[in-house]
Short mmCIF file of C-alpha atoms and ligand atoms in Angstrom, two decimals:
data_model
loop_
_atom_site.label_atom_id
_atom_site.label_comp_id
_atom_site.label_asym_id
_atom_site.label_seq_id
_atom_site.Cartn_x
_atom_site.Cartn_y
_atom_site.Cartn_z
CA UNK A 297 124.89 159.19 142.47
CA UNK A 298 126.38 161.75 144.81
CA UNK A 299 128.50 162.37 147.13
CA UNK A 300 126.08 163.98 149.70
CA UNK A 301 124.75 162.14 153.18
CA UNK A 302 121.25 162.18 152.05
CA UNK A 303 119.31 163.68 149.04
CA UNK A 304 116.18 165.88 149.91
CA UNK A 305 113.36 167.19 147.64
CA UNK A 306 111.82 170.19 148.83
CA UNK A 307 108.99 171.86 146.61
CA UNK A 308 108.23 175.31 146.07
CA UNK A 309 111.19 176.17 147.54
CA UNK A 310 111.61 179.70 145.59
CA UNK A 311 108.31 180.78 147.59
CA UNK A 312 107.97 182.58 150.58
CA UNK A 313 108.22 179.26 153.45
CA UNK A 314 110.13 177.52 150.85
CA UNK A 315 113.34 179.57 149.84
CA UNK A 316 113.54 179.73 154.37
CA UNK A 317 113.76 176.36 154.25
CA UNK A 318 116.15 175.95 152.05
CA UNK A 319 118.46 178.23 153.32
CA UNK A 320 117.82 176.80 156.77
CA UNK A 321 118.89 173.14 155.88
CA UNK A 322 121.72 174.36 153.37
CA UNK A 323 122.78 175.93 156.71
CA UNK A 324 122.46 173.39 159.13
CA UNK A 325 123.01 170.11 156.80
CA UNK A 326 126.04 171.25 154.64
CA UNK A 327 126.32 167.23 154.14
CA UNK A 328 122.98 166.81 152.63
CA UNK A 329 122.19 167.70 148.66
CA UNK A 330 118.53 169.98 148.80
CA UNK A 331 116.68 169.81 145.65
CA UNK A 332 114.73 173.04 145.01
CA UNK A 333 111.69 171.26 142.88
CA UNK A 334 109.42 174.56 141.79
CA UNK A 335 107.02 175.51 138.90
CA UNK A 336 108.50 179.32 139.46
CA UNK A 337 104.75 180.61 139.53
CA UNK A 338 103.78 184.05 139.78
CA UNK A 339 104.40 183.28 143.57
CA UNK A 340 108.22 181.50 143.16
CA UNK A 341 111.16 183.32 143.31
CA UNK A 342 114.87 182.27 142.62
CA UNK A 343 115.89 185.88 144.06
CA UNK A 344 114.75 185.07 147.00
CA UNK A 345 117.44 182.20 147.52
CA UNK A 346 120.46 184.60 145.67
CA UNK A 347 122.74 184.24 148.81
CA UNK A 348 123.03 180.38 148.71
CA UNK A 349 122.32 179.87 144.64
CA UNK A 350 126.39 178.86 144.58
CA UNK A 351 126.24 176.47 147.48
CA UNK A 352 127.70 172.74 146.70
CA UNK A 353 124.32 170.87 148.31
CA UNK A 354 121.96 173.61 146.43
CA UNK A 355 120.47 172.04 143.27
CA UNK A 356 117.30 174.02 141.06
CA UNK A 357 115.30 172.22 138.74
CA UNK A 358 112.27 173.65 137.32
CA UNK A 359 109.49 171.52 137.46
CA UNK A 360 105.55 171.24 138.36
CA UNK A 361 104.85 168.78 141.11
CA UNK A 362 102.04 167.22 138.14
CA UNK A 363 105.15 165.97 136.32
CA UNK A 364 105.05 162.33 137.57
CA UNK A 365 107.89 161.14 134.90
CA UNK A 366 110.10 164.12 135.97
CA UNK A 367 109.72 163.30 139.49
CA UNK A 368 110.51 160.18 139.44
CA UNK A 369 113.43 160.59 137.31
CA UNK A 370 114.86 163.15 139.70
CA UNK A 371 114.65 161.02 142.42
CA UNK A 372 115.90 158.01 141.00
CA UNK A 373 118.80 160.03 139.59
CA UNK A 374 119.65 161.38 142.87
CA UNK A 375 118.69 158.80 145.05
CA UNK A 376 116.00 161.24 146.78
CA UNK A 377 115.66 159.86 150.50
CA UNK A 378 113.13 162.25 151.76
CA UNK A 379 110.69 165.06 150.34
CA UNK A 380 109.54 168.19 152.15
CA UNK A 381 106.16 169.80 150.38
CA UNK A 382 105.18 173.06 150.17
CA UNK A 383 104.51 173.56 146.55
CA UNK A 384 101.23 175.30 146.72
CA UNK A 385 98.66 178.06 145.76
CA UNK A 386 98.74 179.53 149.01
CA UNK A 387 96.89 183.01 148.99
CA UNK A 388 92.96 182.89 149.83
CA UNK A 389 91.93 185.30 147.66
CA UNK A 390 92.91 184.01 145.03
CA UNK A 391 91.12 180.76 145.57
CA UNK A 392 87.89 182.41 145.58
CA UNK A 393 88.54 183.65 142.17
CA UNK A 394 89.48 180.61 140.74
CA UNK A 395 89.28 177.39 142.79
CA UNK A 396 90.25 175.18 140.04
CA UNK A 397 94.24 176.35 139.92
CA UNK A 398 93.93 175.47 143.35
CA UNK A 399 92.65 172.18 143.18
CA UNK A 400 95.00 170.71 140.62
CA UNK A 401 98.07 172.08 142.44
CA UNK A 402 97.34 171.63 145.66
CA UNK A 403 95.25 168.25 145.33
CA UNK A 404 96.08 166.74 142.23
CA UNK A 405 99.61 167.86 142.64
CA UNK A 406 100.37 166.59 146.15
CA UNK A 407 98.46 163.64 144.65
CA UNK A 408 100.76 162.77 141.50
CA UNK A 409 103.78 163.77 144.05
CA UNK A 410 102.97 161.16 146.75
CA UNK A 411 102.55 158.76 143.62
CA UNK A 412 105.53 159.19 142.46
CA UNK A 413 107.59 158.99 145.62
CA UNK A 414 105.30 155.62 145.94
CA UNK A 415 106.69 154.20 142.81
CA UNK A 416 110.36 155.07 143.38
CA UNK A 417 110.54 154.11 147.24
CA UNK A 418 108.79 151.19 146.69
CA UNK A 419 110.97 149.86 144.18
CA UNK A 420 114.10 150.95 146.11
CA UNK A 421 116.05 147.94 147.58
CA UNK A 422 115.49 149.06 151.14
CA UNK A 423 111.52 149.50 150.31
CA UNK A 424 110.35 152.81 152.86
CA UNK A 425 113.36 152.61 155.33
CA UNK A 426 115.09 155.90 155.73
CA UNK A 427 112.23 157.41 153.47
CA UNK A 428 110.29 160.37 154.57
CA UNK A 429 107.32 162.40 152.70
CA UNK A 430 106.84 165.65 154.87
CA UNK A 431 103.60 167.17 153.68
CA UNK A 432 103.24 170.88 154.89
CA UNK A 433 99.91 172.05 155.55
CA UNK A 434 97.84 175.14 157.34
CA UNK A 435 95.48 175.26 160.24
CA UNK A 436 92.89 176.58 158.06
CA UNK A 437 91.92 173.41 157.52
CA UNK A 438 90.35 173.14 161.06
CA UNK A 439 87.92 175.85 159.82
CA UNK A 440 87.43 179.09 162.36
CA UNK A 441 86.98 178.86 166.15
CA UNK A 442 85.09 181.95 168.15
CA UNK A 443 86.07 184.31 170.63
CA UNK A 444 85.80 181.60 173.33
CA UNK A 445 89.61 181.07 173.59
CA UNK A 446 89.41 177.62 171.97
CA UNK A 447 92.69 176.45 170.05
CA UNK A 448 93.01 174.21 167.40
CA UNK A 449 94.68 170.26 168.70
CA UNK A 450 95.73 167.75 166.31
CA UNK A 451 92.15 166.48 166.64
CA UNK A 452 89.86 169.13 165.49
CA UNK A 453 87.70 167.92 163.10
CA UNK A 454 88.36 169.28 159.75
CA UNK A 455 86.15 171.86 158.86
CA UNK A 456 87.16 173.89 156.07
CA UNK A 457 85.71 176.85 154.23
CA UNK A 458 87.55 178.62 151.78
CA UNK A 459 88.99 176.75 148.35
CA UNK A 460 92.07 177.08 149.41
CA UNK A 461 91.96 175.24 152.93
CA UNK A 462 89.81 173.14 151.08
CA UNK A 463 91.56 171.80 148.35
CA UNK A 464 95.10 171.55 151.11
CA UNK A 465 92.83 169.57 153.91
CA UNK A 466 92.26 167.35 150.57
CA UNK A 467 95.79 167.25 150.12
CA UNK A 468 96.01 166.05 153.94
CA UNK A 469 93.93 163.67 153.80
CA UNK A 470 95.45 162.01 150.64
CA UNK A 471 98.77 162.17 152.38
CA UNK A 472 97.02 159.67 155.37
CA UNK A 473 95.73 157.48 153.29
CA UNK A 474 99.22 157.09 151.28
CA UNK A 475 100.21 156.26 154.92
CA UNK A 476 97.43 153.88 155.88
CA UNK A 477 96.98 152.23 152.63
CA UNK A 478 100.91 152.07 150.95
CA UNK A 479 102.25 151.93 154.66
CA UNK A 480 104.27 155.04 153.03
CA UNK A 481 106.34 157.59 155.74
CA UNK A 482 104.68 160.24 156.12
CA UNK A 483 104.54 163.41 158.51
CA UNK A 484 101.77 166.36 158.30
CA UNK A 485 102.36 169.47 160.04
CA UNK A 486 99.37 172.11 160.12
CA UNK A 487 100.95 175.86 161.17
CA UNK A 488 99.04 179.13 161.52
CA UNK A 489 100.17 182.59 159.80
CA UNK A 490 103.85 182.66 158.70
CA UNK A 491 105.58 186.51 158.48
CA UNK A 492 108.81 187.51 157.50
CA UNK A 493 111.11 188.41 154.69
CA UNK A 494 110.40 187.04 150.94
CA UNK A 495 107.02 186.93 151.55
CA UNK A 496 104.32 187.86 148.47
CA UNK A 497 102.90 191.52 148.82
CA UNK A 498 99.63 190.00 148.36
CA UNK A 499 99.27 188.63 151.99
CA UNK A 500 98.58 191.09 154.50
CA UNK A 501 101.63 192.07 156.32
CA UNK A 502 103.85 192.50 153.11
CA UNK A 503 101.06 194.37 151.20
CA UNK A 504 100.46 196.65 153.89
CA UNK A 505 103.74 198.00 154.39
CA UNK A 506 104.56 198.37 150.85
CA UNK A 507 101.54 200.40 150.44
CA UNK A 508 102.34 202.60 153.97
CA UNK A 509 105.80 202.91 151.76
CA UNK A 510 103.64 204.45 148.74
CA UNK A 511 101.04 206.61 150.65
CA UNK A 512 98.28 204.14 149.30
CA UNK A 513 95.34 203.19 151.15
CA UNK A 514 95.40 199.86 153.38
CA UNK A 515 92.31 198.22 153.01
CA UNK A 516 91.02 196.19 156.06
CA UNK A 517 88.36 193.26 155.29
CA UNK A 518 85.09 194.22 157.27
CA UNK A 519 85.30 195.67 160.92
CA UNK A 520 88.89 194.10 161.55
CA UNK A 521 88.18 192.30 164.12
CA UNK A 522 89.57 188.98 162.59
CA UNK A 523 91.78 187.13 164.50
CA UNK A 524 95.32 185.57 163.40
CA UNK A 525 98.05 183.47 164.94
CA UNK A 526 101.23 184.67 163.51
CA UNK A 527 104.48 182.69 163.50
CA UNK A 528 107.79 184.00 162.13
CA UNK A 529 108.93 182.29 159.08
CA UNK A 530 112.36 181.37 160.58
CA UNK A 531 110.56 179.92 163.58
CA UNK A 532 109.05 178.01 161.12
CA UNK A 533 111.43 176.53 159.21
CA UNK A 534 113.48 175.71 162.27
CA UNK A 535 110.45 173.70 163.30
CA UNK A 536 110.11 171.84 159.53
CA UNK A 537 113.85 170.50 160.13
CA UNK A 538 113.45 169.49 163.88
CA UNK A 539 110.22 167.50 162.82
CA UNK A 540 111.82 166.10 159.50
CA UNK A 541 114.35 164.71 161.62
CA UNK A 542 113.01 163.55 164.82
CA UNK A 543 109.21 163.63 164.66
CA UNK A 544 107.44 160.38 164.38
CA UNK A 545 106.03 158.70 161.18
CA UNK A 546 102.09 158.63 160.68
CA UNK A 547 102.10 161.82 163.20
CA UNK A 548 100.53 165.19 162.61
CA UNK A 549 102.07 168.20 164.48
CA UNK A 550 100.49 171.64 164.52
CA UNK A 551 102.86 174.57 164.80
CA UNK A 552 101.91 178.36 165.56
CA UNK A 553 103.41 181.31 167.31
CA UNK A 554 100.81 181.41 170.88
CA UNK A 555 100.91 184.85 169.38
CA UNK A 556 96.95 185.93 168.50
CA UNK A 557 96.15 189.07 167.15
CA UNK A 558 93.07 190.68 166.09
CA UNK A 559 93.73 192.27 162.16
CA UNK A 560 93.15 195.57 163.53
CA UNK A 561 95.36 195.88 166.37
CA UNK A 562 97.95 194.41 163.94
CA UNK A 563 97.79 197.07 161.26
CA UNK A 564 98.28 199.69 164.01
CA UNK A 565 101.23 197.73 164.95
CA UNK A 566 102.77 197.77 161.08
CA UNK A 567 101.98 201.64 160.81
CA UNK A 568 103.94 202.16 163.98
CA UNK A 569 107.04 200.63 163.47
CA UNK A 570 106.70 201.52 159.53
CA UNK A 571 106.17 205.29 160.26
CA UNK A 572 109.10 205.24 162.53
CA UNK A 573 111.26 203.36 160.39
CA UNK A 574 110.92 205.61 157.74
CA UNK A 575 111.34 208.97 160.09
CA UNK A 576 107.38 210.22 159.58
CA UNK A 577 105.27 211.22 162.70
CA UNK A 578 103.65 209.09 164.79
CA UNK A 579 100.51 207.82 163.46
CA UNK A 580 101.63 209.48 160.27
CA UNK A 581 99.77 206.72 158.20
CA UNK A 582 96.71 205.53 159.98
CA UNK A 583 94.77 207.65 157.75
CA UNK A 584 95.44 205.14 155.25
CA UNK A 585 93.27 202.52 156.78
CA UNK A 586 90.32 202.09 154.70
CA UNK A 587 87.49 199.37 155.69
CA UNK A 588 86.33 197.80 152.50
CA UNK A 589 83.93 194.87 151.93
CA UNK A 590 84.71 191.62 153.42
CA UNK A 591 85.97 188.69 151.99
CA UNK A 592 83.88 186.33 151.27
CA UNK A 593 83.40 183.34 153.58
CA UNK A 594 86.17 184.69 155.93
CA UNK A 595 87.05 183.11 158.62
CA UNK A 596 86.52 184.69 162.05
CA UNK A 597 89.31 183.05 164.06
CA UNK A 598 92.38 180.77 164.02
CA UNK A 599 94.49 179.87 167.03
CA UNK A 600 97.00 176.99 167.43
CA UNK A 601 97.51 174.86 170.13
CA UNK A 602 101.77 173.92 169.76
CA UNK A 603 102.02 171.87 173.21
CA UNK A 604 102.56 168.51 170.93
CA UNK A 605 105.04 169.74 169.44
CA UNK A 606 106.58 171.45 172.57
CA UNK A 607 106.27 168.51 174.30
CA UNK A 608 107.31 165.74 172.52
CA UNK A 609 110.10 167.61 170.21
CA UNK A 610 111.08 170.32 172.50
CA UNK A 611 110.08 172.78 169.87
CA UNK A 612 109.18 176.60 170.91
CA UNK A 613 109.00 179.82 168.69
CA UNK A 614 112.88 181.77 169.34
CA UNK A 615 111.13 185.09 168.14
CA UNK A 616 109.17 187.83 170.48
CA UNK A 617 106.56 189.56 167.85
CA UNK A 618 107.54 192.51 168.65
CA UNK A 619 110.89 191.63 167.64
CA UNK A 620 109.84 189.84 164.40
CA UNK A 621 107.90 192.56 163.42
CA UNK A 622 110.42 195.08 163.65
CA UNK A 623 112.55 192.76 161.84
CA UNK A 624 110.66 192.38 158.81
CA UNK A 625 109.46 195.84 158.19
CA UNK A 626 112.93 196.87 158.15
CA UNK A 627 113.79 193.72 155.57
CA UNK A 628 111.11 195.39 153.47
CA UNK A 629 112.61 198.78 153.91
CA UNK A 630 115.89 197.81 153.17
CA UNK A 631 114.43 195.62 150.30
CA UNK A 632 112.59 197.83 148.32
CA UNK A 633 114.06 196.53 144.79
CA UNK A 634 113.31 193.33 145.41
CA UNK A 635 109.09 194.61 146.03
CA UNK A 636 109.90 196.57 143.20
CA UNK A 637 110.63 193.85 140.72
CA UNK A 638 107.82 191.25 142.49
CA UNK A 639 105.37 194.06 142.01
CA UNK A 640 105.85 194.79 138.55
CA UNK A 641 106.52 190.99 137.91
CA UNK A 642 109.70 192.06 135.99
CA UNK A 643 111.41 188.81 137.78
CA UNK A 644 109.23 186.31 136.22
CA UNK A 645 110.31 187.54 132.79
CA UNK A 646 113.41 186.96 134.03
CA UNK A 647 113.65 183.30 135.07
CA UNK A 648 111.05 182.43 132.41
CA UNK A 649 113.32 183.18 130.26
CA UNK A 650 116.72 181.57 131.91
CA UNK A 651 115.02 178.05 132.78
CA UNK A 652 112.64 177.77 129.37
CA UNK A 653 114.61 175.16 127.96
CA UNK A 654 115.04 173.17 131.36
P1 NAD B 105 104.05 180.71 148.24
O1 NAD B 105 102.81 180.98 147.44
O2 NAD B 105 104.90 181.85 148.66
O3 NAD B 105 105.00 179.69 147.47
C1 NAD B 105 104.50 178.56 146.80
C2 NAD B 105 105.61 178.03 145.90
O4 NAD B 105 105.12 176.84 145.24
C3 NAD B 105 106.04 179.00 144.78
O5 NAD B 105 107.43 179.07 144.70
C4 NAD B 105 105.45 178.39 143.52
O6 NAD B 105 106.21 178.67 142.34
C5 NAD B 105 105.48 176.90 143.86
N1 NAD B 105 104.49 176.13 143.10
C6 NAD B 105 103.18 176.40 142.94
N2 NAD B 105 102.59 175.48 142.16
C7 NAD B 105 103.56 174.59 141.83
C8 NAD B 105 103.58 173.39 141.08
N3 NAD B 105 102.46 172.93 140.47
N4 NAD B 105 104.74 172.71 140.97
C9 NAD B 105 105.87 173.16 141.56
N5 NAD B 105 105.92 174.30 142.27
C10 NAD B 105 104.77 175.00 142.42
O7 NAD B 105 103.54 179.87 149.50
P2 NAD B 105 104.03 179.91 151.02
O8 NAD B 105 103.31 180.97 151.74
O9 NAD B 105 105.51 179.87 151.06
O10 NAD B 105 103.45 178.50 151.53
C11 NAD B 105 104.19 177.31 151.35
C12 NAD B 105 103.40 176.13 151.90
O11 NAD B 105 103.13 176.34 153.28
C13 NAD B 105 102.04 175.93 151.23
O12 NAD B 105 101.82 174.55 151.09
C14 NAD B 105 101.05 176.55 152.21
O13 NAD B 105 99.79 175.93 152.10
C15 NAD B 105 101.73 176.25 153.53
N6 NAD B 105 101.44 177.19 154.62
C16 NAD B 105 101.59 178.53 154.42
C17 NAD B 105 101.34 179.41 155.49
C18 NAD B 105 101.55 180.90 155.33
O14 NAD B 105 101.27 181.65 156.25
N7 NAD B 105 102.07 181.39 154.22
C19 NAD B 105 100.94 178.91 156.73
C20 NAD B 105 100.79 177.52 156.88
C21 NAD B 105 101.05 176.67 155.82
P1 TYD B 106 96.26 186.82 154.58
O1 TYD B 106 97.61 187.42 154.76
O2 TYD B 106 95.67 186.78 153.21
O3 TYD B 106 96.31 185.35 155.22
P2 TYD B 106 95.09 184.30 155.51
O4 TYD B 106 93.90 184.73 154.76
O5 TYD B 106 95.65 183.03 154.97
O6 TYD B 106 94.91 184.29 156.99
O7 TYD B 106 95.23 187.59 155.50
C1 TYD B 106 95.42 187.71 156.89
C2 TYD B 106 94.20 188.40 157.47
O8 TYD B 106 94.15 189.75 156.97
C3 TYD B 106 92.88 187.76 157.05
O9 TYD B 106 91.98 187.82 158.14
C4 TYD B 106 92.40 188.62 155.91
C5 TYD B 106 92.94 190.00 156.27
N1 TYD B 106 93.28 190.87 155.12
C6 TYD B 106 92.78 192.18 155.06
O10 TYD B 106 92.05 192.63 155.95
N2 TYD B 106 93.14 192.95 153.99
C7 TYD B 106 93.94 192.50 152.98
O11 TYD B 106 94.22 193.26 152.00
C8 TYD B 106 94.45 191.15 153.07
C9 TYD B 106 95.34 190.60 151.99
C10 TYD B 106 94.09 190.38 154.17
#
């Protein structure tokens, strides 16, 4: 036992939305113990949470969301009150290389975790009171919309294409029927495109100015013209603790930025404020854009509707894109070790190493 208000489990918190959300309720809950449960993939971090490593209510332990006995242990150890899930394969891509990774994580995963948060809450004296599993999830699920100025709602059918919003609208709908079955707490939010520091250069606005940094080409999928809704990742996580704490069980929330923009137009965007940033000419880099095959399957067109959320929970994005943007290009700028050492994956050697024996 501990000495803490309330224990919390959040997964894959040394990834991009993750480590934000741990610093967030290490900030804003100094009374509360947060358990950073992560795999440390190619995709988790523990440099991204450096500044609060030391804090009292920080706790790491090194373990895939699979491991049901580990799980369980934890939270019977720490008497684990609510969970907040993000562990993932997150990065489309990659799915369509190799679905499989993506199903056992992101299905089976969420899966084994919802089991064993069933077996330990259910065996707890107080049964579900007080007891919260937060599953956090991605409008892709909804599938694409068209240029018609449609927006996703809570009920969109699900409609999803690629492996990856395949295997997490799996994942969702798992979470429900641990709900509607087990009677188990649950809360699913579904947000668009998350941007912002600690983010993998794989995705687009991280690769992209890293390779504007290097003079290497930035290769656009097809014409462009795809369309994104993109959130700041602080926005975000703000959101995650306002609906942990006062959304309603067996609800589903969709969050997003009311901020769409078409691939294109945002990649002229990044090479402005990056060219300025780093003192080259105007336009400096748009010679760098490159149009290269599409992706396969991609989808033409996500956009969020939020007004659940705004209205019920008060919730609205703090951040102007503009400002956001210029925000996080300079994080990158003023970062470059830390792209460095992700690119050449010398931090993975790293923390392999220091957690092996955990
Ligand atoms: P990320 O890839 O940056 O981080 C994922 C984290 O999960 C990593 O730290 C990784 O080590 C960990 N992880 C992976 N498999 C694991 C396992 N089996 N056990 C324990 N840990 C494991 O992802 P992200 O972009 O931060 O996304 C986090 C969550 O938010 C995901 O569930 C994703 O589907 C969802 N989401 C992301 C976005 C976005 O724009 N990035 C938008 C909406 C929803
Ligand atoms: P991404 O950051 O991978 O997020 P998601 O696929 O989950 O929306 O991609 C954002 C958009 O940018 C998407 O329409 C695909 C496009 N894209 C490119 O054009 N080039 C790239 O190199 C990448 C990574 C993405």
């Amino acid at each position: 036992m501990n000495n803490f208000k309330r224990s919390i489990i959040v997964t894959g918190g040394a990834g991009f939305i993750g480590s934000h959300v741990v610093r967030h309720l290490i900030k804003h809950h100094p009374d509360y113990l947060i358990i950073n449960v992560d795999k440390l993939t190619y995709a988790g971090n523990l440099e991204n949470l450096k500044d609060i490593e030391n804090e009292p209510g920080y706790l790491f332990r090194r373990i895939d969301i699979c491991d049901h006995q580990a799980i369980m242990r934890l939270m019977t150890d720490y008497n684990v009150t609510g969970i907040i899930h993000l562990a993932a394969e997150s990065h489309v891509d990659r799915s369509i290389e190799d679905p499989f990774t993506f199903a056992r994580t992101n299905v089976l995963g969420t899966l084994s975790l919802l089991q064993s948060a069933r077996n330990v809450w259910e065996q707890s004296p107080e049964g579900y009171d007080g007891k919260l599993f937060y599953h956090i999830s991605t409008d892709e699920v909804y599938g694409a919309l068209d240029f018609d100025g449609s927006l996703f709602t809570e009920s969109t059918p699900y409609a999803p294409h690629s492996p990856y919003s395949a295997s997490k609208a799996s994942s969702d709908h798992f979470v429900r029927a641990f709900h509607d079955t087990y009677g188990m707490p649950c809360i699913i939010t579904n947000c668009s495109n998350n941007y912002g520091p600690y983010q993998f250069p794989e995705k687009l606005i991280p690769l992209f100015i890293n390779n504007i940094c290097h003079n290497r080409s930035l290769p656009v999928y097809g014409e462009g013209l795809n369309v994104r809704d993109w959130l700041y990742v602080e926005d975000h996580a703000a959101a995650i603790d306002l609906i942990f704490h006062k959304g309603t069980v067996g609800e589903t929330y969709n969050i997003g930025g009311f901020n769409e923009k078409k691939n294109i137009d945002l990649v002229h965007a990044l090479i402005k404020v990056t060219d300025r940033l780093l003192g080259r000419p105007e336009g400096a880099s748009i010679p760098l854009i490159t149009y290269v095959s599409d992706r396969k399957g991609h989808d033409l067109r996500y956009a969020i509707d939020a007004s659940k959320l705004q209205r019920e929970l008060g919730w609205t994005p703090s951040l102007q894109f503009e400002e956001g943007l210029e925000r996080t290009v300079r994080w990158y700028l003023d970062n470059r070790e830390w792209m460095e050492r992700v690119t050449t994956g010398e931090y993975e050697d790293y923390y392999k190493n220091m957690y092996a024996d955990r």
